[in-house]
Tab-separated table of N, CA and C in Angstrom:
chain	number	residue	atom	x	y	z
F	117	UNK	N	26.903	-60.675	5.505
F	117	UNK	CA	28.354	-60.335	6.210
F	117	UNK	C	29.268	-59.598	5.221
F	118	UNK	N	28.887	-60.413	4.118
F	118	UNK	CA	30.360	-60.172	3.124
F	118	UNK	C	29.187	-59.080	2.114
F	119	UNK	N	28.678	-58.825	2.251
F	119	UNK	CA	27.339	-57.468	1.553
F	119	UNK	C	28.516	-55.878	2.830
F	120	UNK	N	28.532	-55.855	3.650
F	120	UNK	CA	28.617	-55.657	4.709
F	120	UNK	C	30.125	-55.317	4.872
F	121	UNK	N	31.645	-56.130	4.529
F	121	UNK	CA	32.703	-55.798	4.344
F	121	UNK	C	33.065	-54.963	3.068
F	122	UNK	N	31.345	-56.030	1.994
F	122	UNK	CA	32.220	-54.748	0.936
F	122	UNK	C	31.734	-53.064	1.096
F	123	UNK	N	30.997	-52.980	1.574
F	123	UNK	CA	30.288	-51.846	2.059
F	123	UNK	C	31.630	-51.113	2.126
F	124	UNK	N	31.868	-51.982	3.328
F	124	UNK	CA	32.947	-51.035	4.404
F	124	UNK	C	34.427	-51.100	3.930
F	125	UNK	N	34.048	-51.760	2.891
F	125	UNK	CA	35.918	-51.317	1.921
F	125	UNK	C	35.564	-50.844	0.431
F	126	UNK	N	33.964	-50.122	0.340
F	126	UNK	CA	34.224	-49.085	-0.512
F	126	UNK	C	34.226	-47.894	-0.468
F	127	UNK	N	33.329	-48.367	1.219
F	127	UNK	CA	33.959	-46.031	2.076
F	127	UNK	C	34.990	-46.273	1.957
F	128	UNK	N	35.711	-46.805	2.158
F	128	UNK	CA	37.601	-46.966	3.126
F	128	UNK	C	38.282	-46.838	1.364
F	129	UNK	N	37.412	-47.322	0.162
F	129	UNK	CA	38.121	-46.737	-1.070
F	129	UNK	C	37.794	-45.040	-0.933
F	130	UNK	N	36.967	-44.974	-0.975
F	130	UNK	CA	36.025	-43.043	-1.270
F	130	UNK	C	37.029	-42.168	-0.766
F	131	UNK	N	37.155	-42.684	1.231
F	131	UNK	CA	37.973	-41.782	1.837
F	131	UNK	C	39.232	-41.616	1.391
F	132	UNK	N	39.862	-42.250	1.550
F	132	UNK	CA	41.699	-42.383	1.119
F	132	UNK	C	40.986	-41.398	-0.722
F	133	UNK	N	40.122	-41.926	-1.683
F	133	UNK	CA	40.872	-41.191	-2.970
F	133	UNK	C	39.723	-39.930	-2.384
F	134	UNK	N	39.006	-39.632	-1.216
F	134	UNK	CA	39.030	-37.564	-1.507
F	134	UNK	C	39.881	-37.169	-0.795
F	135	UNK	N	40.156	-38.243	0.516
F	135	UNK	CA	41.454	-37.135	1.522
F	135	UNK	C	43.242	-37.226	-0.069
F	136	UNK	N	43.049	-38.659	-0.855
F	136	UNK	CA	44.768	-37.898	-1.977
F	136	UNK	C	44.180	-37.000	-2.990
F	137	UNK	N	42.550	-36.763	-3.541
F	137	UNK	CA	42.810	-35.926	-3.798
F	137	UNK	C	42.632	-33.707	-3.305
F	138	UNK	N	43.190	-33.737	-2.707
F	138	UNK	CA	43.188	-32.634	-1.664
F	138	UNK	C	44.161	-32.563	-1.675
F	139	UNK	N	44.225	-31.310	-3.080
F	139	UNK	CA	45.548	-30.338	-2.348
F	139	UNK	C	46.945	-30.865	-2.510
F	140	UNK	N	46.904	-32.745	-2.908
F	140	UNK	CA	48.187	-33.661	-2.634
F	140	UNK	C	50.136	-32.617	-4.211
F	141	UNK	N	49.810	-31.571	-3.813
F	141	UNK	CA	51.139	-31.434	-4.769
F	141	UNK	C	51.972	-31.192	-3.349
F	142	UNK	N	53.319	-30.961	-3.410
F	142	UNK	CA	54.378	-30.961	-2.846
F	142	UNK	C	54.578	-29.036	-2.191
F	143	UNK	N	54.745	-29.299	-1.345
F	143	UNK	CA	54.892	-27.789	-0.686
F	143	UNK	C	56.072	-26.976	-1.202
F	144	UNK	N	55.982	-26.016	-0.432
F	144	UNK	CA	56.792	-25.187	-1.279
F	144	UNK	C	58.437	-25.055	-0.520
F	145	UNK	N	58.940	-25.475	0.249
F	145	UNK	CA	59.551	-25.759	1.379
F	145	UNK	C	60.080	-26.807	0.095
F	146	UNK	N	59.871	-28.397	0.080
F	146	UNK	CA	59.295	-28.820	-0.755
F	146	UNK	C	60.427	-28.721	-2.730
F	147	UNK	N	59.860	-27.884	-3.213
F	147	UNK	CA	59.088	-27.127	-3.985
F	147	UNK	C	61.089	-26.339	-4.309
F	148	UNK	N	61.052	-25.772	-3.231
F	148	UNK	CA	62.237	-24.619	-3.458
F	148	UNK	C	63.994	-26.428	-3.622
F	149	UNK	N	63.247	-26.960	-2.213
F	149	UNK	CA	64.880	-27.856	-2.802
F	149	UNK	C	64.616	-29.127	-3.537
F	150	UNK	N	63.630	-28.762	-4.258
F	150	UNK	CA	63.906	-29.111	-4.914
F	150	UNK	C	64.491	-28.114	-6.695
F	151	UNK	N	64.729	-26.911	-7.118
F	151	UNK	CA	65.152	-26.199	-7.960
F	151	UNK	C	66.240	-26.244	-7.331
F	152	UNK	N	66.822	-25.992	-5.742
F	152	UNK	CA	68.261	-25.482	-5.490
F	152	UNK	C	68.939	-27.401	-5.602
F	153	UNK	N	68.407	-27.989	-5.976
F	153	UNK	CA	68.999	-29.172	-6.054
F	153	UNK	C	68.772	-29.417	-7.622
F	154	UNK	N	67.900	-28.757	-8.556
F	154	UNK	CA	68.489	-29.384	-10.247
F	154	UNK	C	69.229	-28.127	-10.244
F	155	UNK	N	69.448	-26.891	-9.876
F	155	UNK	CA	70.565	-26.577	-9.491
F	155	UNK	C	71.982	-26.529	-9.461
F	156	UNK	N	72.152	-27.002	-8.803
F	156	UNK	CA	73.211	-28.514	-7.694
F	156	UNK	C	73.769	-29.073	-9.349
F	157	UNK	N	73.171	-30.287	-9.729
F	157	UNK	CA	72.656	-30.827	-11.085
F	157	UNK	C	73.042	-30.124	-11.899
F	158	UNK	N	72.596	-28.734	-12.802
F	158	UNK	CA	72.649	-28.131	-13.791
F	158	UNK	C	74.163	-27.225	-13.696
F	159	UNK	N	74.921	-27.537	-12.071
F	159	UNK	CA	75.666	-26.786	-12.534
F	159	UNK	C	77.403	-27.755	-12.067
F	160	UNK	N	76.457	-28.929	-11.790
F	160	UNK	CA	77.661	-29.539	-12.288
F	160	UNK	C	77.835	-30.975	-13.164
F	161	UNK	N	76.946	-30.329	-14.222
F	161	UNK	CA	76.750	-30.747	-15.426
F	161	UNK	C	77.284	-29.707	-16.625
F	162	UNK	N	76.931	-28.911	-16.389
F	162	UNK	CA	78.107	-27.375	-16.749
F	162	UNK	C	76.397	-27.446	-17.538
F	163	UNK	N	75.305	-27.057	-17.432
F	163	UNK	CA	74.304	-27.112	-18.415
F	163	UNK	C	73.505	-25.709	-18.368
F	164	UNK	N	74.471	-24.697	-18.443
F	164	UNK	CA	74.807	-23.438	-18.744
F	164	UNK	C	72.960	-22.692	-19.254
F	165	UNK	N	72.783	-23.308	-20.350
F	165	UNK	CA	71.872	-23.039	-20.955
F	165	UNK	C	71.092	-23.169	-19.582
F	166	UNK	N	70.021	-24.381	-19.483
F	166	UNK	CA	69.783	-24.988	-18.187
F	166	UNK	C	69.534	-24.327	-17.147
F	167	UNK	N	70.323	-23.748	-16.388
F	167	UNK	CA	70.477	-21.899	-15.094
F	167	UNK	C	70.101	-21.436	-15.612
F	168	UNK	N	69.932	-20.295	-17.130
F	168	UNK	CA	70.153	-19.322	-17.720
F	168	UNK	C	68.536	-19.546	-17.922
F	169	UNK	N	67.819	-20.624	-18.418
F	169	UNK	CA	66.748	-19.752	-18.674
F	169	UNK	C	65.752	-21.264	-17.774
F	170	UNK	N	66.239	-21.600	-17.205
F	170	UNK	CA	65.114	-22.565	-15.994
F	170	UNK	C	64.870	-22.055	-14.965
F	171	UNK	N	66.421	-22.051	-14.659
F	171	UNK	CA	66.664	-22.492	-12.687
F	171	UNK	C	66.956	-20.615	-12.334
F	172	UNK	N	67.165	-20.133	-12.746
F	172	UNK	CA	67.848	-17.806	-13.094
F	172	UNK	C	66.470	-17.344	-12.381
F	173	UNK	N	66.168	-16.721	-11.577
F	173	UNK	CA	65.739	-15.478	-12.018
F	173	UNK	C	65.856	-14.518	-12.790
F	174	UNK	N	64.573	-13.776	-13.712
F	174	UNK	CA	65.102	-13.204	-15.213
F	174	UNK	C	66.231	-11.732	-14.724
F	175	UNK	N	65.556	-11.092	-12.970
F	175	UNK	CA	66.503	-9.948	-13.056
F	175	UNK	C	67.833	-10.519	-12.802
F	176	UNK	N	68.102	-12.031	-11.977
F	176	UNK	CA	68.930	-12.613	-11.822
F	176	UNK	C	69.732	-12.890	-13.473
F	177	UNK	N	69.580	-13.081	-14.167
F	177	UNK	CA	69.825	-13.177	-15.264
F	177	UNK	C	70.849	-12.198	-16.486
F	178	UNK	N	69.357	-10.878	-15.555
F	178	UNK	CA	70.134	-9.289	-16.401
F	178	UNK	C	70.713	-8.712	-15.575
F	179	UNK	N	70.903	-9.973	-14.182
F	179	UNK	CA	72.530	-8.503	-14.288
F	179	UNK	C	74.417	-9.693	-14.105
F	180	UNK	N	73.090	-10.817	-14.775
F	180	UNK	CA	74.493	-11.333	-15.625
F	180	UNK	C	75.010	-10.714	-16.786
F	181	UNK	N	73.944	-10.223	-17.226
F	181	UNK	CA	74.277	-10.564	-19.021
F	181	UNK	C	74.480	-8.866	-18.688
F	182	UNK	N	75.110	-7.101	-17.902
F	182	UNK	CA	75.245	-6.669	-17.830
F	182	UNK	C	76.188	-6.176	-17.610
F	183	UNK	N	77.197	-7.779	-17.658
F	183	UNK	CA	78.449	-8.006	-17.985
F	183	UNK	C	79.235	-7.711	-19.605
F	184	UNK	N	77.642	-7.334	-20.065
F	184	UNK	CA	78.546	-7.443	-21.570
F	184	UNK	C	78.251	-9.397	-22.735
F	185	UNK	N	78.397	-9.426	-21.632
F	185	UNK	CA	78.484	-11.141	-22.347
F	185	UNK	C	76.874	-12.165	-22.371
F	186	UNK	N	76.569	-12.885	-22.444
F	186	UNK	CA	75.103	-13.842	-23.052
F	186	UNK	C	75.520	-14.763	-21.369
F	187	UNK	N	74.024	-15.013	-21.239
F	187	UNK	CA	74.594	-15.618	-19.489
F	187	UNK	C	74.489	-16.575	-19.793
F	188	UNK	N	74.469	-17.981	-20.402
F	188	UNK	CA	75.579	-18.638	-20.704
F	188	UNK	C	77.261	-18.381	-20.942
F	189	UNK	N	77.974	-17.995	-21.134
F	189	UNK	CA	78.911	-17.612	-21.773
F	189	UNK	C	79.405	-17.144	-20.479
F	190	UNK	N	78.509	-16.170	-19.839
F	190	UNK	CA	80.016	-15.258	-18.211
F	190	UNK	C	79.075	-16.873	-17.705
F	191	UNK	N	78.910	-17.691	-17.359
F	191	UNK	CA	78.291	-18.901	-16.367
F	191	UNK	C	79.482	-19.389	-17.022
F	192	UNK	N	79.711	-20.028	-17.778
F	192	UNK	CA	81.162	-20.991	-18.460
F	192	UNK	C	82.329	-20.067	-18.433
F	193	UNK	N	82.211	-18.822	-18.238
F	193	UNK	CA	83.479	-19.267	-17.807
F	193	UNK	C	83.870	-18.282	-15.987
F	194	UNK	N	82.439	-17.989	-16.319
F	194	UNK	CA	82.646	-18.893	-13.834
F	194	UNK	C	82.809	-19.738	-13.697
F	195	UNK	N	82.479	-20.883	-13.698
F	195	UNK	CA	82.178	-21.665	-13.278
F	195	UNK	C	82.795	-22.611	-14.522
F	196	UNK	N	82.996	-23.117	-15.928
F	196	UNK	CA	83.652	-23.766	-16.857
F	196	UNK	C	84.113	-25.113	-15.721
F	197	UNK	N	85.280	-24.129	-14.592
F	197	UNK	CA	86.903	-24.473	-14.169
F	197	UNK	C	85.913	-25.560	-12.723
F	198	UNK	N	85.536	-25.301	-12.919
F	198	UNK	CA	84.855	-25.916	-11.159
F	198	UNK	C	84.972	-26.917	-10.968
F	199	UNK	N	85.356	-28.003	-10.584
F	199	UNK	CA	85.571	-29.544	-10.986
F	199	UNK	C	85.248	-30.379	-9.390
F	200	UNK	N	84.118	-30.952	-10.919
F	200	UNK	CA	83.181	-31.613	-8.845
F	200	UNK	C	82.553	-31.224	-7.985
F	201	UNK	N	82.048	-30.095	-7.917
F	201	UNK	CA	81.027	-29.895	-7.718
F	201	UNK	C	80.085	-30.154	-7.114
F	202	UNK	N	79.733	-29.860	-4.914
F	202	UNK	CA	79.179	-29.846	-4.576
F	202	UNK	C	78.816	-29.417	-3.276
F	203	UNK	N	76.269	-29.573	-3.615
F	203	UNK	CA	76.252	-28.947	-2.580
F	203	UNK	C	75.436	-29.298	-1.522
F	204	UNK	N	75.089	-29.151	-0.747
F	204	UNK	CA	74.156	-29.636	0.371
F	204	UNK	C	73.835	-28.585	1.226
F	205	UNK	N	72.271	-28.971	1.233
F	205	UNK	CA	71.479	-27.720	1.120
F	205	UNK	C	70.605	-28.211	3.530
F	206	UNK	N	70.469	-27.240	3.486
F	206	UNK	CA	70.722	-27.206	5.218
F	206	UNK	C	68.764	-26.336	5.172
F	207	UNK	N	69.102	-25.694	5.519
F	207	UNK	CA	68.145	-25.273	6.540
F	207	UNK	C	67.412	-24.951	5.104
F	208	UNK	N	65.680	-24.426	4.700
F	208	UNK	CA	65.600	-23.624	4.246
F	208	UNK	C	64.112	-23.519	4.647
F	209	UNK	N	63.693	-21.392	3.959
F	209	UNK	CA	63.308	-20.583	5.076
F	209	UNK	C	62.559	-20.202	3.934
F	210	UNK	N	60.467	-20.534	3.503
F	210	UNK	CA	59.910	-19.901	2.804
F	210	UNK	C	59.100	-18.952	4.036
F	211	UNK	N	59.444	-17.720	2.558
F	211	UNK	CA	58.039	-16.352	2.925
F	211	UNK	C	57.873	-15.719	2.050
F	212	UNK	N	56.689	-15.159	2.096
F	212	UNK	CA	55.668	-14.190	1.239
F	212	UNK	C	56.422	-14.722	-0.856
F	213	UNK	N	56.603	-15.642	-0.853
F	213	UNK	CA	57.582	-15.403	-2.575
F	213	UNK	C	58.378	-15.764	-2.260
F	214	UNK	N	58.620	-15.951	-1.576
F	214	UNK	CA	60.673	-15.714	-1.554
F	214	UNK	C	60.872	-16.943	-0.486
F	215	UNK	N	61.948	-17.198	-1.111
F	215	UNK	CA	62.657	-18.297	0.058
F	215	UNK	C	64.111	-17.944	0.341
F	216	UNK	N	64.788	-18.624	1.093
F	216	UNK	CA	65.998	-19.154	0.880
F	216	UNK	C	66.349	-19.759	1.593
F	217	UNK	N	67.795	-20.234	0.691
F	217	UNK	CA	68.372	-21.898	1.206
F	217	UNK	C	69.551	-22.260	2.135
F	218	UNK	N	69.843	-22.770	3.015
F	218	UNK	CA	71.544	-22.587	3.638
F	218	UNK	C	72.001	-23.413	2.791
F	219	UNK	N	73.294	-23.618	2.277
F	219	UNK	CA	74.182	-24.405	1.257
F	219	UNK	C	75.236	-24.593	1.739
F	220	UNK	N	76.128	-25.369	2.102
F	220	UNK	CA	77.069	-25.794	1.900
F	220	UNK	C	77.800	-26.313	0.686
F	221	UNK	N	78.235	-25.758	0.156
F	221	UNK	CA	79.558	-26.025	-1.850
F	221	UNK	C	80.895	-26.067	-0.712
F	222	UNK	N	80.967	-26.576	-1.491
F	222	UNK	CA	82.376	-27.561	-2.251
F	222	UNK	C	83.055	-28.433	-4.016
F	223	UNK	N	84.065	-28.315	-3.460
F	223	UNK	CA	84.758	-28.490	-5.354
F	223	UNK	C	86.139	-28.667	-5.630
F	224	UNK	N	86.931	-30.129	-5.795
F	224	UNK	CA	88.267	-30.062	-6.332
F	224	UNK	C	88.616	-29.147	-6.382
F	225	UNK	N	89.464	-29.229	-5.001
F	225	UNK	CA	90.876	-27.289	-5.271
F	225	UNK	C	90.026	-26.551	-4.284
F	226	UNK	N	88.916	-26.492	-4.126
F	226	UNK	CA	88.365	-26.046	-3.431
F	226	UNK	C	88.363	-25.384	-2.084
F	227	UNK	N	88.462	-24.902	-0.902
F	227	UNK	CA	87.437	-24.611	0.485
F	227	UNK	C	86.246	-24.992	0.247
F	228	UNK	N	85.234	-25.283	1.251
F	228	UNK	CA	84.066	-26.037	1.537
F	228	UNK	C	83.980	-24.679	1.533
F	229	UNK	N	82.173	-23.752	1.885
F	229	UNK	CA	81.539	-22.635	2.250
F	229	UNK	C	80.085	-22.463	2.306
F	230	UNK	N	79.206	-21.989	3.233
F	230	UNK	CA	78.629	-21.989	3.318
F	230	UNK	C	77.859	-20.400	3.694
F	231	UNK	N	76.796	-20.912	1.981
F	231	UNK	CA	76.082	-19.190	2.048
F	231	UNK	C	74.568	-19.815	1.722
F	232	UNK	N	74.316	-18.573	1.314
F	232	UNK	CA	72.248	-18.934	1.573
F	232	UNK	C	72.466	-18.072	0.714
F	233	UNK	N	71.447	-19.006	-1.157
F	233	UNK	CA	70.732	-19.101	-1.980
F	233	UNK	C	69.386	-17.687	-2.117
F	234	UNK	N	68.894	-16.743	-2.450
F	234	UNK	CA	68.261	-16.563	-2.216
F	234	UNK	C	66.758	-16.820	-3.103
F	235	UNK	N	66.356	-16.894	-3.375
F	235	UNK	CA	65.292	-17.599	-4.373
F	235	UNK	C	63.965	-16.334	-4.632
F	236	UNK	N	63.185	-16.579	-5.724
F	236	UNK	CA	62.106	-16.102	-6.051
F	236	UNK	C	61.007	-17.135	-6.732
F	237	UNK	N	60.210	-16.556	-6.552
F	237	UNK	CA	58.835	-17.632	-6.627
F	237	UNK	C	58.485	-15.920	-7.994
F	238	UNK	N	58.067	-17.350	-9.665
F	238	UNK	CA	59.063	-16.049	-10.790
F	238	UNK	C	57.427	-17.339	-11.640
F	239	UNK	N	56.109	-16.904	-12.146
F	239	UNK	CA	55.846	-17.341	-12.971
F	239	UNK	C	55.120	-19.015	-12.437
F	240	UNK	N	54.759	-18.308	-10.959
F	240	UNK	CA	55.303	-19.867	-9.875
F	240	UNK	C	55.420	-20.990	-9.819
F	241	UNK	N	57.087	-20.638	-9.899
F	241	UNK	CA	57.926	-22.491	-10.154
F	241	UNK	C	58.567	-20.469	-9.532
F	242	UNK	N	59.672	-21.595	-8.367
F	242	UNK	CA	60.802	-20.422	-7.283
F	242	UNK	C	62.316	-21.174	-8.128
F	243	UNK	N	62.647	-19.772	-8.935
F	243	UNK	CA	63.915	-19.200	-9.603
F	243	UNK	C	65.092	-18.835	-7.982
F	244	UNK	N	66.833	-19.226	-8.819
F	244	UNK	CA	67.417	-18.527	-7.681
F	244	UNK	C	67.416	-17.470	-8.198
F	245	UNK	N	67.264	-16.900	-7.094
F	245	UNK	CA	67.295	-15.022	-7.363
F	245	UNK	C	68.603	-14.466	-6.588
F	246	UNK	N	69.037	-14.755	-5.977
F	246	UNK	CA	70.644	-14.504	-5.487
F	246	UNK	C	71.414	-15.202	-5.204
F	247	UNK	N	72.664	-15.237	-5.857
F	247	UNK	CA	73.754	-16.598	-5.178
F	247	UNK	C	74.894	-16.281	-4.253
F	248	UNK	N	74.332	-15.657	-3.091
F	248	UNK	CA	74.721	-15.643	-1.324
F	248	UNK	C	75.759	-14.747	-1.430
């Protein structure tokens, strides 16, 4: 009887390990939500270096630089005065290497707004491609 229980336990454990090893990474939607959350946190932390290096798509960084300033300086000028920014993620849609995230943003002294962020997959990671 004990041998039978042990065999069933081993078979169950092997089955669980096999299922756990099958593509267990986060979905594209989860990855997009993570990127948008990290974008929100970096904005609140005024971490312009991280925004430019890790979270914005290279094409968007080029657009920001076209104003004649390094990306970090341009973002600091544009976002530096924003106090207590908050972002709530709504619907996320993923299709063929692009994604959109409906967001609601607010900050102290500013009217809340609803926007759509566009994201692109760049080198296997989701990056903010357009700020709405």
